[in-house]
């Protein structure tokens, strides 16, 4: 009976402790400004009173930029009663105008919420736009899949600034990106420009070439930069965040009727041709330098689509390739060198070169045609004497000497009869792999033998030393 009474007292004491904790512990959510403009920075404080700080999340925080986060602990004793407060302090800046709810939810399910009304201030918007701007240069809002997209960001300021930093780089969620931003001694390149009738400084903070990974509507989040303006207080400056806007770009799919030999070149395409010679001998090369240029993605064109013909041996290579942004537009250039070696004499025509591509201006598949070139070939049909392929070099030299002797008349002059000289293919002697293995084995064996002799010498020398010491 006594034991049962004792247990009741303990349970009652524990219940009282829990009630006290619930009574005196509290979750508090405060804001230094409930109606800021989107240019104003304010503090949000999450406090746990008389309890340990729990893990929590803040719904609605995605509508604000978190500039910093700090923590603090404080203890107060009033009339013998101790109060502890553990807090997290966030410095926030609104991303846009409107009403937003910030709700703190702890692991135990406790909740606190605040309504933040971000005021629209058109007058301040106009003032800020005249002072700072993040200008995004993208020529169009709609592109075809496979088309290269030029993208540039420039920060413009009409006032003196004390500090500048890029808080967030642009976010290209579903694009392949080639960054071609240029710097001057690790600093942004600056230019003096006229902006809305005022002298301004322009910083090129990003320049890149984009290509969508799939079709459909895409989203790009621009850079976000932090700008500091000097004040009368040497140790303090006014800071402003600029940028972080969303851009929508529509990527259209290509038509399904893809032509033969299409290499995914999408854009515009032109060419320049240069033939080095138009009269050659049989077996002598006539060279074409072909430069393709435009907004089509020429990096995908590894070889020119030239049909093989019996009248020519054809060899080609890429001499150079470059891409850049000219003004606001994408531009690339690729030069091929093509050698046509005629097999027959007479008047011959080089094969026509046809390059299919999708023209983004006409929105149709088209062919870029490089017309054939008429050339004059001197000499008879090129022949290869396969029977002489395996003849030794010395014997070929003797045969050539005999030809020279038969061409010489008694007076020492050459006859007018032209002799046909067969092309002789010489084989180079190949080093057998077995000989290499034998050589390697011999070297290793020699090293092992030297090491064995050294060990025997050291052992004998040591024994000799011990015998001398005993004497």
JSON list of C-alpha atoms in Angstrom, two decimals, residues 282 343 379-385 399-400 403 406-407 416-424:
[
{"chain": "A", "resi": 282, "resn": "UNK", "atom": "CA", "xyz": [47.97, 12.35, -113.66]},
{"chain": "A", "resi": 343, "resn": "UNK", "atom": "CA", "xyz": [43.56, 8.80, -112.09]},
{"chain": "A", "resi": 379, "resn": "UNK", "atom": "CA", "xyz": [49.13, 12.31, -118.97]},
{"chain": "A", "resi": 380, "resn": "UNK", "atom": "CA", "xyz": [47.77, 8.81, -119.40]},
{"chain": "A", "resi": 381, "resn": "UNK", "atom": "CA", "xyz": [45.91, 6.56, -117.00]},
{"chain": "A", "resi": 382, "resn": "UNK", "atom": "CA", "xyz": [47.65, 5.98, -113.67]},
{"chain": "A", "resi": 383, "resn": "UNK", "atom": "CA", "xyz": [48.79, 2.35, -113.33]},
{"chain": "A", "resi": 384, "resn": "UNK", "atom": "CA", "xyz": [50.21, 0.46, -110.38]},
{"chain": "A", "resi": 385, "resn": "UNK", "atom": "CA", "xyz": [52.51, -2.50, -111.08]},
{"chain": "A", "resi": 399, "resn": "UNK", "atom": "CA", "xyz": [66.17, -1.53, -113.43]},
{"chain": "A", "resi": 400, "resn": "UNK", "atom": "CA", "xyz": [65.97, 2.26, -113.38]},
{"chain": "A", "resi": 403, "resn": "UNK", "atom": "CA", "xyz": [65.85, 2.28, -118.52]},
{"chain": "A", "resi": 406, "resn": "UNK", "atom": "CA", "xyz": [68.03, 2.49, -123.32]},
{"chain": "A", "resi": 407, "resn": "UNK", "atom": "CA", "xyz": [66.78, 6.07, -123.52]},
{"chain": "A", "resi": 416, "resn": "UNK", "atom": "CA", "xyz": [61.76, 11.49, -127.65]},
{"chain": "A", "resi": 417, "resn": "UNK", "atom": "CA", "xyz": [60.10, 8.22, -126.72]},
{"chain": "A", "resi": 418, "resn": "UNK", "atom": "CA", "xyz": [58.43, 8.63, -123.31]},
{"chain": "A", "resi": 419, "resn": "UNK", "atom": "CA", "xyz": [58.85, 5.63, -121.04]},
{"chain": "A", "resi": 420, "resn": "UNK", "atom": "CA", "xyz": [56.09, 4.67, -118.60]},
{"chain": "A", "resi": 421, "resn": "UNK", "atom": "CA", "xyz": [57.46, 4.55, -115.05]},
{"chain": "A", "resi": 422, "resn": "UNK", "atom": "CA", "xyz": [55.61, 2.21, -112.82]},
{"chain": "A", "resi": 423, "resn": "UNK", "atom": "CA", "xyz": [55.02, 3.18, -109.22]},
{"chain": "A", "resi": 424, "resn": "UNK", "atom": "CA", "xyz": [56.89, 0.79, -106.97]}
]
